[in-house]
Amino acid sequence: MIWQISILILYTISLIIIFIFSVGQAYLIFSYLRAKKKTDVIPVMPPKIPIVTIQLPLYNELYVVERLINAVCNLNYPSHKLEIQVLDDSDDQSLIQTEGIINKMKTLGYDILHIKREKNIGFKAGALQHGIKSAKGEFIAIFDADFLPEADFLQKLIPYFNATQIGMVQSRWGHINQDYSLLTKIQGFGLDGHFTVEQTGRNKANLFMNFNGTAGIWRKECIIDAGGWQHDTLTEDLDLSYRAQLKGWEFIYVENVVTPAELPVESNALRSQQHRWTKGAIETSKKMIKEIWKADVGLKKKIFGTLHLMNSYVFIFVFITSILSVPVLIIKNNHDINPIYFDMMTFFLLGFVIVTIFYIVATSSKKESIKTFAKLYPMFLSVSMALSFHNSVAVLEGLFGFKSDFIRTPKFNITNLDQNFEQNIYIKRALPKAFFAEFFLVLYFALGLFFAFYYKDFALLPFHLMLFTGFSILTFYSFKHSVVR
């Protein structure tokens, strides 16, 4: 009986921790809805237009570099007030291509520099810090290679810096290829939750928020004052965000300015992105949580900052809950456990209700129909829970200090359904390391479905069905993309 009780205790603890984080999300929903009732005052461009340096960190971006540079050069901003730094750490044929594009733009009168470092130290953070040293701009706008800023991007965001304490202004990410596949639809659905309810909720409640690594503008003085870009974590953007805000700088999130970007269309690209974001968040939490609690910022800000930085730990508890749910079903139907325990467990369905409301609000903010929500939410939830295994590995690597390189997310220049990426040289045509483990989990949760009918106990059937579906989707795309030719 000891092992049964141990399983139930661990299962309960995991549910409690997940619930605590969902309560944090509930507050962000409240903050977001309260903010939407108010009318924001849109600032105007200052009389003296400031110099802006645009930084474009590149690493082997053969397929998207031209469209990126063209988009930046088409920004509606006085050319004599605009400097473009192409921070190119590439080591493939894209170097020559980029050089040609830059030379062409120079002849058209653009102040554009091709900056190449001798050693790629610090990856993206190292490149950004290297560029800061020679940047002429009072403000630094950053765009990753998969982004396509609208022409009025600077005109809309620079005015928010009229207040001297504003250190960073972040725009909302859009998606130029969300309808390409189920994989991209799910990604876009999840990101929209972050870029509506979460970012706006944090910002309007005066909580810590983060620069999202791209599609935002920094005051150069803020970057320098906060200690510059550092590369001791894989999420240099999250790290600098907290260091800057602890220095007293304020951030603004502008939800109604959308910067379109390309979502990863290939499963390995998605996995590498998820791994970097998850592991980097853990590394940043280890670095910054102590600093948050030492700072004089108020208890609420400390609590929500901690929840924000530790949010990736949820993946471990989602995975533990998932794995234990099958033996819990068996224990329930084979051992004399007081039914009150299982009745009490239904309380944690409230956490699921909160998450559902979170994404309903996010979907409605984009004026999407309830039909769209009904189609995408179950698939999103299924894949998110299935990714808990992959992301749990990243959490443990970050927690125990396992160092790894900054693995870039390959770009494909895929924007419509007629395109494919069969000839893309950056594709890893191999099964991911987790493939066989995830395929085993497909069978494992199929067993959970079997036990539901065997015991005629369907309480966990929806949960097991989503897990079975999520792991099936991951294994399908892993296999499909590994044999692309």
Coordinates of C-alpha atoms in Angstrom, one line a residue:
M1 CA 0.0 0.0 0.0
I2 CA 3.0 2.3 0.5
W3 CA 3.7 2.8 -3.2
Q4 CA 0.0 3.5 -3.9
I5 CA -0.1 6.2 -1.2
S6 CA 3.2 7.6 -2.5
I7 CA 1.8 7.9 -6.0
L8 CA -1.3 9.6 -4.8
I9 CA 0.7 12.1 -2.7
L10 CA 3.0 13.0 -5.6
Y11 CA 0.0 13.3 -7.9
T12 CA -1.7 15.6 -5.5
I13 CA 1.4 17.8 -5.0
S14 CA 1.8 18.1 -8.7
L15 CA -1.9 19.2 -9.1
I16 CA -1.5 21.7 -6.4
I17 CA 1.6 23.3 -8.0
I18 CA -0.1 23.5 -11.4
F19 CA -3.2 25.1 -9.7
I20 CA -1.0 27.7 -8.0
F21 CA 0.3 28.8 -11.4
S22 CA -3.1 28.8 -12.9
V23 CA -4.3 31.2 -10.2
G24 CA -1.5 33.5 -11.3
Q25 CA -3.0 33.3 -14.8
A26 CA -6.4 34.2 -13.4
Y27 CA -5.1 37.5 -12.0
L28 CA -3.6 38.3 -15.4
I29 CA -7.0 37.7 -17.0
F30 CA -8.5 40.1 -14.5
S31 CA -5.8 42.7 -15.2
Y32 CA -6.2 42.3 -19.0
L33 CA -10.0 42.7 -18.9
R34 CA -9.8 45.7 -16.6
A35 CA -7.2 47.3 -18.9
K36 CA -9.4 46.8 -22.0
K37 CA -12.1 48.9 -20.4
K38 CA -9.8 51.9 -20.5
T39 CA -8.8 53.9 -23.5
D40 CA -5.1 54.2 -23.9
V41 CA -3.6 57.6 -24.7
I42 CA -1.5 57.3 -27.9
P43 CA 1.6 59.5 -27.7
V44 CA 2.8 61.6 -30.6
M45 CA 6.3 61.8 -32.2
P46 CA 8.5 64.3 -30.4
P47 CA 9.5 67.5 -32.3
K48 CA 13.1 66.4 -32.4
I49 CA 13.1 63.0 -34.1
P50 CA 15.8 60.8 -32.4
I51 CA 18.4 58.7 -34.1
V52 CA 17.4 55.0 -34.1
T53 CA 19.8 52.1 -34.6
I54 CA 18.2 48.9 -36.0
Q55 CA 20.0 45.7 -35.1
L56 CA 19.5 42.6 -37.2
P57 CA 21.2 39.6 -35.5
L58 CA 21.8 36.9 -38.2
Y59 CA 23.2 33.4 -38.3
N60 CA 22.9 31.5 -41.5
E61 CA 19.7 33.1 -42.7
L62 CA 19.9 32.2 -46.4
Y63 CA 16.2 32.2 -47.1
V64 CA 15.0 35.3 -45.2
V65 CA 17.8 37.8 -45.1
E66 CA 16.7 39.7 -48.2
R67 CA 13.1 40.1 -47.2
L68 CA 14.3 41.2 -43.7
I69 CA 16.6 43.9 -44.9
N70 CA 14.1 45.1 -47.5
A71 CA 11.4 45.4 -44.8
V72 CA 13.7 47.4 -42.5
C73 CA 14.9 49.7 -45.3
N74 CA 11.2 50.4 -46.1
L75 CA 10.5 51.7 -42.6
N76 CA 8.9 55.1 -42.8
Y77 CA 11.5 57.1 -40.9
P78 CA 13.9 59.9 -41.9
S79 CA 16.9 58.1 -43.5
H80 CA 19.4 60.5 -41.8
K81 CA 18.0 59.4 -38.5
L82 CA 18.3 55.7 -39.1
E83 CA 21.3 53.4 -38.8
I84 CA 21.0 49.7 -39.7
Q85 CA 23.5 47.2 -38.2
V86 CA 23.5 43.7 -39.8
L87 CA 25.1 41.7 -37.0
D88 CA 26.2 38.7 -39.1
D89 CA 27.7 35.6 -37.4
S90 CA 27.0 33.4 -40.4
D91 CA 29.4 30.8 -41.5
D92 CA 27.7 29.6 -44.7
Q93 CA 27.0 31.0 -48.2
S94 CA 24.5 33.5 -46.8
L95 CA 27.4 35.7 -45.9
I96 CA 28.1 36.5 -49.6
Q97 CA 24.4 37.0 -50.3
T98 CA 24.0 39.4 -47.3
E99 CA 27.1 41.3 -48.4
G100 CA 25.5 41.8 -51.9
I101 CA 22.2 43.0 -50.5
I102 CA 23.9 45.5 -48.1
N103 CA 26.1 46.9 -50.9
K104 CA 23.0 47.4 -53.0
M105 CA 21.2 49.3 -50.2
K106 CA 24.3 51.4 -49.6
T107 CA 24.2 52.6 -53.2
L108 CA 20.6 53.6 -52.6
G109 CA 21.7 55.9 -49.7
Y110 CA 20.9 53.7 -46.6
D111 CA 23.2 53.9 -43.6
I112 CA 23.7 50.1 -43.3
L113 CA 26.6 48.3 -41.9
H114 CA 27.7 44.6 -42.3
I115 CA 29.2 43.8 -38.9
K116 CA 31.1 40.5 -38.7
R117 CA 32.9 39.3 -35.5
E118 CA 36.1 37.4 -35.6
K119 CA 34.7 34.9 -33.0
N120 CA 31.1 34.1 -32.4
I121 CA 31.3 34.5 -28.6
G122 CA 28.0 34.7 -26.8
F123 CA 25.9 34.0 -29.8
K124 CA 23.0 36.4 -30.2
A125 CA 23.7 38.2 -26.9
G126 CA 27.3 38.6 -27.9
A127 CA 26.4 40.0 -31.3
L128 CA 24.0 42.5 -29.8
Q129 CA 26.5 43.7 -27.2
H130 CA 29.2 44.0 -29.9
G131 CA 26.9 46.2 -32.0
I132 CA 25.9 48.4 -29.0
K133 CA 29.5 49.7 -28.7
S134 CA 29.4 51.5 -32.1
A135 CA 25.6 52.2 -32.3
K136 CA 24.8 55.8 -33.1
G137 CA 21.2 55.7 -32.1
E138 CA 19.6 56.8 -28.8
F139 CA 17.2 53.9 -29.3
I140 CA 17.9 50.4 -30.5
A141 CA 15.3 48.4 -32.4
I142 CA 15.9 44.7 -32.8
F143 CA 14.4 42.3 -35.3
D144 CA 15.2 38.6 -35.7
A145 CA 15.5 37.3 -39.2
D146 CA 11.9 35.9 -39.4
F147 CA 10.2 39.2 -38.7
L148 CA 8.8 41.7 -41.1
P149 CA 8.1 45.0 -39.4
E150 CA 5.4 47.2 -40.8
A151 CA 6.5 50.5 -42.4
D152 CA 5.1 52.6 -39.5
F153 CA 6.7 50.5 -36.7
L154 CA 9.1 53.3 -35.5
Q155 CA 6.5 56.0 -36.0
K156 CA 4.1 54.2 -33.7
L157 CA 6.5 53.1 -31.0
I158 CA 9.2 55.8 -30.6
P159 CA 6.7 58.3 -29.2
Y160 CA 6.2 56.0 -26.1
F161 CA 9.7 57.0 -25.1
N162 CA 8.6 60.6 -24.4
A163 CA 8.8 59.7 -20.7
T164 CA 12.5 59.5 -19.7
Q165 CA 12.0 56.5 -17.4
I166 CA 10.7 54.2 -20.3
G167 CA 13.5 51.8 -21.1
M168 CA 11.8 49.4 -23.5
V169 CA 8.7 49.2 -25.7
Q170 CA 7.5 45.9 -27.0
S171 CA 5.1 45.2 -29.9
R172 CA 2.9 42.2 -30.3
W173 CA 4.0 39.4 -32.6
G174 CA 1.8 38.5 -35.6
H175 CA 2.0 35.4 -37.8
I176 CA 2.4 35.4 -41.6
N177 CA 2.0 31.6 -42.0
Q178 CA -0.3 30.5 -39.2
D179 CA -2.6 28.7 -41.6
Y180 CA 0.2 26.6 -43.1
S181 CA -0.3 23.4 -41.0
L182 CA -1.8 22.2 -37.8
L183 CA 1.6 22.7 -36.2
T184 CA 1.7 26.4 -37.1
K185 CA -2.0 26.9 -36.2
I186 CA -1.3 25.5 -32.7
Q187 CA 1.8 27.7 -32.3
G188 CA 0.0 30.8 -33.3
F189 CA -2.9 30.0 -31.0
G190 CA -0.6 29.6 -28.0
L191 CA 1.5 32.7 -28.7
D192 CA -1.6 34.8 -29.1
G193 CA -2.4 34.0 -25.4
H194 CA 1.0 35.3 -24.3
F195 CA 0.9 38.4 -26.5
T196 CA -2.6 39.4 -25.5
V197 CA -3.7 38.4 -22.0
E198 CA -0.3 37.7 -20.4
Q199 CA 1.9 40.6 -21.7
T200 CA -0.9 43.2 -21.4
G201 CA -2.0 41.9 -18.1
R202 CA 1.5 42.1 -16.6
N203 CA 2.2 45.5 -18.0
K204 CA -1.1 47.1 -17.0
A205 CA -0.8 45.6 -13.5
N206 CA 2.6 47.1 -13.1
L207 CA 4.3 43.7 -12.8
F208 CA 7.6 42.6 -14.3
M209 CA 7.2 41.9 -18.0
N210 CA 9.8 40.9 -20.6
F211 CA 11.2 42.0 -23.9
N212 CA 10.5 39.1 -26.3
G213 CA 13.9 39.1 -28.0
T214 CA 12.7 40.9 -31.1
A215 CA 10.1 43.4 -32.5
G216 CA 10.8 45.9 -29.7
I217 CA 12.8 49.0 -29.1
W218 CA 15.2 49.7 -26.2
R219 CA 16.6 53.0 -24.9
K220 CA 20.4 52.5 -25.3
E221 CA 21.0 54.1 -22.0
C222 CA 18.8 51.5 -20.3
I223 CA 20.7 48.6 -21.8
I224 CA 24.0 50.0 -20.7
D225 CA 22.7 50.9 -17.2
A226 CA 21.4 47.4 -16.7
G227 CA 24.8 45.8 -17.5
G228 CA 24.4 45.2 -21.2
W229 CA 23.6 41.9 -23.0
Q230 CA 25.0 38.9 -21.2
H231 CA 25.2 35.4 -22.5
D232 CA 25.2 33.3 -19.3
T233 CA 21.6 32.2 -20.1
L234 CA 19.9 31.1 -23.3
T235 CA 17.3 33.8 -22.9
E236 CA 19.3 37.0 -22.9
D237 CA 16.1 39.0 -23.5
L238 CA 14.4 37.8 -20.3
D239 CA 17.6 38.2 -18.3
L240 CA 18.2 41.8 -19.5
S241 CA 14.5 42.6 -19.0
Y242 CA 14.7 41.8 -15.3
R243 CA 18.0 43.5 -14.7
A244 CA 16.7 46.7 -16.3
Q245 CA 13.4 46.7 -14.4
L246 CA 15.2 46.1 -11.1
K247 CA 17.3 49.2 -11.9
G248 CA 14.0 51.2 -12.0
W249 CA 13.4 51.3 -15.8
E250 CA 9.8 50.9 -16.9
F251 CA 8.5 48.9 -19.9
I252 CA 5.5 49.4 -22.1
Y253 CA 3.7 46.8 -24.1
V254 CA 1.7 48.0 -27.1
E255 CA -0.8 45.3 -28.1
N256 CA -2.3 47.1 -31.0
V257 CA 1.1 47.4 -32.9
V258 CA 1.6 44.0 -34.6
T259 CA 4.9 42.9 -36.1
P260 CA 4.4 39.8 -38.3
A261 CA 6.8 36.9 -38.2
E262 CA 7.2 33.4 -39.6
L263 CA 6.3 30.5 -37.3
P264 CA 8.5 27.3 -37.4
V265 CA 6.9 24.9 -39.9
E266 CA 9.1 21.9 -39.1
S267 CA 9.0 19.9 -35.9
N268 CA 12.7 19.9 -35.1
A269 CA 12.7 23.7 -35.5
L270 CA 9.8 24.0 -33.1
R271 CA 11.5 21.6 -30.6
S272 CA 14.8 23.6 -30.6
Q273 CA 12.9 26.8 -30.1
Q274 CA 10.9 25.4 -27.2
H275 CA 14.1 23.9 -25.6
R276 CA 15.9 27.2 -25.8
W277 CA 13.0 29.2 -24.3
T278 CA 12.3 26.7 -21.5
K279 CA 15.9 26.1 -20.5
G280 CA 16.8 29.7 -20.7
A281 CA 13.9 30.7 -18.5
I282 CA 15.2 28.3 -15.8
E283 CA 18.7 29.7 -16.1
T284 CA 17.3 33.2 -15.7
S285 CA 15.2 32.2 -12.7
K286 CA 18.3 30.8 -11.0
K287 CA 20.1 34.1 -11.7
M288 CA 17.4 36.6 -10.9
I289 CA 14.9 35.4 -8.3
K290 CA 17.3 36.2 -5.4
E291 CA 17.7 39.7 -6.8
I292 CA 14.0 40.2 -7.1
W293 CA 13.4 39.3 -3.4
K294 CA 16.3 41.6 -2.4
A295 CA 14.8 44.5 -4.3
D296 CA 12.4 47.1 -2.9
V297 CA 9.6 46.5 -5.4
G298 CA 6.7 45.4 -3.3
L299 CA 5.4 41.9 -2.4
K300 CA 3.0 41.5 -5.3
K301 CA 5.6 42.3 -7.9
K302 CA 8.0 39.9 -6.2
I303 CA 5.4 37.1 -6.1
F304 CA 4.4 37.5 -9.8
G305 CA 8.0 38.0 -10.9
T306 CA 8.8 34.7 -9.2
L307 CA 5.8 32.9 -10.8
H308 CA 6.8 34.4 -14.2
L309 CA 10.4 33.2 -14.0
M310 CA 9.5 29.8 -12.6
N311 CA 6.6 29.2 -15.0
S312 CA 8.7 26.6 -17.0
Y313 CA 8.8 24.3 -13.9
V314 CA 5.1 23.6 -14.6
F315 CA 6.2 21.4 -17.5
I316 CA 7.7 18.9 -15.0
F317 CA 4.5 18.8 -12.9
V318 CA 2.3 18.5 -16.0
F319 CA 4.4 15.5 -17.1
I320 CA 4.4 13.9 -13.6
T321 CA 0.6 14.3 -13.4
S322 CA 0.3 12.8 -16.9
I323 CA 2.4 9.8 -16.2
L324 CA 0.9 9.1 -12.8
S325 CA -2.7 9.5 -14.0
V326 CA -2.7 5.9 -15.4
P327 CA -1.6 4.3 -12.1
V328 CA -4.0 6.6 -10.2
L329 CA -6.8 5.2 -12.4
I330 CA -5.7 1.6 -11.5
I331 CA -5.4 2.4 -7.8
K332 CA -8.8 4.0 -7.7
N333 CA -10.4 0.8 -9.1
N334 CA -8.3 -1.8 -7.3
H335 CA -7.6 -0.5 -3.8
D336 CA -9.7 0.7 -0.9
I337 CA -9.0 4.4 -1.1
N338 CA -11.5 6.7 0.5
P339 CA -13.7 8.1 -2.4
I340 CA -13.6 11.5 -0.7
Y341 CA -9.9 11.8 -1.9
F342 CA -11.0 11.5 -5.6
D343 CA -14.0 13.8 -5.1
M344 CA -11.6 16.4 -3.7
M345 CA -9.3 16.0 -6.7
T346 CA -12.1 17.4 -8.9
F347 CA -11.4 20.8 -7.3
F348 CA -8.3 21.1 -9.4
L349 CA -10.5 21.2 -12.5
L350 CA -10.8 24.8 -11.6
G351 CA -7.3 25.2 -12.9
F352 CA -8.4 23.8 -16.3
V353 CA -11.3 26.2 -16.3
I354 CA -8.9 29.2 -15.7
V355 CA -6.7 28.1 -18.6
T356 CA -9.7 27.7 -20.8
I357 CA -11.0 31.2 -19.9
F358 CA -7.4 32.6 -20.6
Y359 CA -7.5 31.4 -24.2
I360 CA -11.1 32.3 -24.7
V361 CA -10.2 35.9 -23.8
A362 CA -7.1 35.7 -26.0
T363 CA -9.1 34.4 -29.0
S364 CA -11.9 37.0 -28.6
S365 CA -9.3 39.8 -28.4
K366 CA -8.4 38.9 -32.0
K367 CA -12.1 38.9 -32.9
E368 CA -11.8 35.2 -33.8
S369 CA -15.0 33.1 -33.7
I370 CA -15.9 30.7 -31.0
K371 CA -15.7 28.1 -33.7
T372 CA -12.0 28.8 -34.2
F373 CA -11.5 28.4 -30.5
A374 CA -13.4 25.1 -30.4
K375 CA -11.3 23.7 -33.2
L376 CA -7.9 24.8 -32.0
Y377 CA -8.0 24.8 -28.2
P378 CA -8.3 21.0 -27.8
M379 CA -5.4 20.4 -30.2
F380 CA -3.3 23.2 -28.6
L381 CA -3.9 21.7 -25.1
S382 CA -3.1 18.2 -26.4
V383 CA 0.2 19.2 -28.0
S384 CA 1.2 21.5 -25.1
M385 CA 0.8 18.6 -22.6
A386 CA 2.7 16.3 -24.9
L387 CA 5.5 18.8 -25.2
S388 CA 5.8 18.6 -21.4
F389 CA 8.2 15.6 -21.8
H390 CA 10.5 17.5 -24.2
N391 CA 10.3 20.7 -22.1
S392 CA 10.9 18.8 -18.8
V393 CA 14.2 17.7 -20.1
A394 CA 15.1 21.3 -20.8
V395 CA 14.0 22.3 -17.3
L396 CA 16.2 19.7 -15.8
E397 CA 19.2 20.8 -17.9
G398 CA 18.7 24.4 -16.8
L399 CA 18.2 23.4 -13.2
F400 CA 21.3 21.3 -12.9
G401 CA 23.5 23.6 -15.0
F402 CA 24.0 21.5 -18.1
K403 CA 25.5 23.9 -20.6
S404 CA 24.5 23.8 -24.3
D405 CA 24.9 26.1 -27.3
F406 CA 22.4 28.6 -28.5
I407 CA 20.6 26.6 -31.2
R408 CA 19.0 28.9 -33.7
T409 CA 15.6 28.2 -35.0
P410 CA 16.0 27.7 -38.8
K411 CA 13.9 30.0 -41.0
F412 CA 12.2 28.7 -44.1
N413 CA 10.5 31.7 -45.9
I414 CA 7.3 29.7 -45.9
T415 CA 4.3 32.0 -46.1
N416 CA 1.6 30.2 -48.0
L417 CA 0.1 26.7 -48.5
D418 CA 1.7 26.2 -51.9
Q419 CA 5.2 26.3 -50.6
N420 CA 7.3 23.5 -49.1
F421 CA 10.7 23.2 -47.5
E422 CA 12.0 20.0 -49.0
Q423 CA 15.2 21.7 -50.3
N424 CA 15.9 23.7 -47.2
I425 CA 19.6 23.1 -46.3
Y426 CA 19.0 23.9 -42.6
I427 CA 16.5 21.0 -42.0
K428 CA 17.7 18.2 -39.6
R429 CA 16.5 15.2 -41.6
A430 CA 16.7 12.9 -38.6
L431 CA 14.3 11.7 -35.9
P432 CA 14.6 13.7 -32.7
K433 CA 16.2 12.1 -29.7
A434 CA 12.8 12.0 -28.0
F435 CA 11.0 10.2 -30.8
F436 CA 11.0 6.7 -29.4
A437 CA 10.2 7.9 -25.9
E438 CA 7.2 9.9 -27.3
F439 CA 6.1 6.9 -29.4
F440 CA 6.1 4.8 -26.2
L441 CA 4.0 7.5 -24.5
V442 CA 1.4 7.2 -27.3
L443 CA 1.1 3.5 -26.4
Y444 CA 1.1 4.3 -22.7
F445 CA -1.8 6.7 -22.9
A446 CA -3.6 4.3 -25.3
L447 CA -3.4 1.9 -22.3
G448 CA -5.0 4.6 -20.2
L449 CA -7.9 4.8 -22.7
F450 CA -8.2 1.0 -22.5
F451 CA -8.4 1.0 -18.7
A452 CA -11.2 3.7 -18.8
F453 CA -13.4 1.2 -20.7
Y454 CA -12.2 -1.8 -18.8
Y455 CA -13.1 -0.3 -15.4
K456 CA -16.0 1.7 -16.8
D457 CA -14.4 4.8 -15.1
F458 CA -14.3 7.7 -17.5
A459 CA -13.2 10.5 -15.2
L460 CA -9.7 10.7 -16.7
L461 CA -10.8 9.7 -20.2
P462 CA -10.7 13.3 -21.7
F463 CA -7.2 13.8 -20.1
H464 CA -5.8 10.5 -21.5
L465 CA -7.4 11.2 -24.9
M466 CA -5.7 14.6 -25.1
L467 CA -2.4 13.1 -24.1
F468 CA -2.8 10.3 -26.6
T469 CA -3.6 12.8 -29.3
G470 CA -0.8 15.2 -28.4
F471 CA 1.9 12.6 -28.5
S472 CA 0.5 11.1 -31.7
I473 CA 0.7 14.5 -33.4
L474 CA 4.3 15.0 -32.2
T475 CA 5.4 11.5 -33.4
F476 CA 3.6 12.0 -36.7
Y477 CA 5.3 15.3 -37.5
S478 CA 8.7 14.0 -36.2
F479 CA 8.5 11.0 -38.6
K480 CA 7.1 13.1 -41.5
H481 CA 9.7 15.8 -41.3
S482 CA 12.6 13.3 -40.8
V483 CA 11.9 11.8 -44.2
V484 CA 11.5 15.0 -46.1
R485 CA 13.4 15.0 -49.4

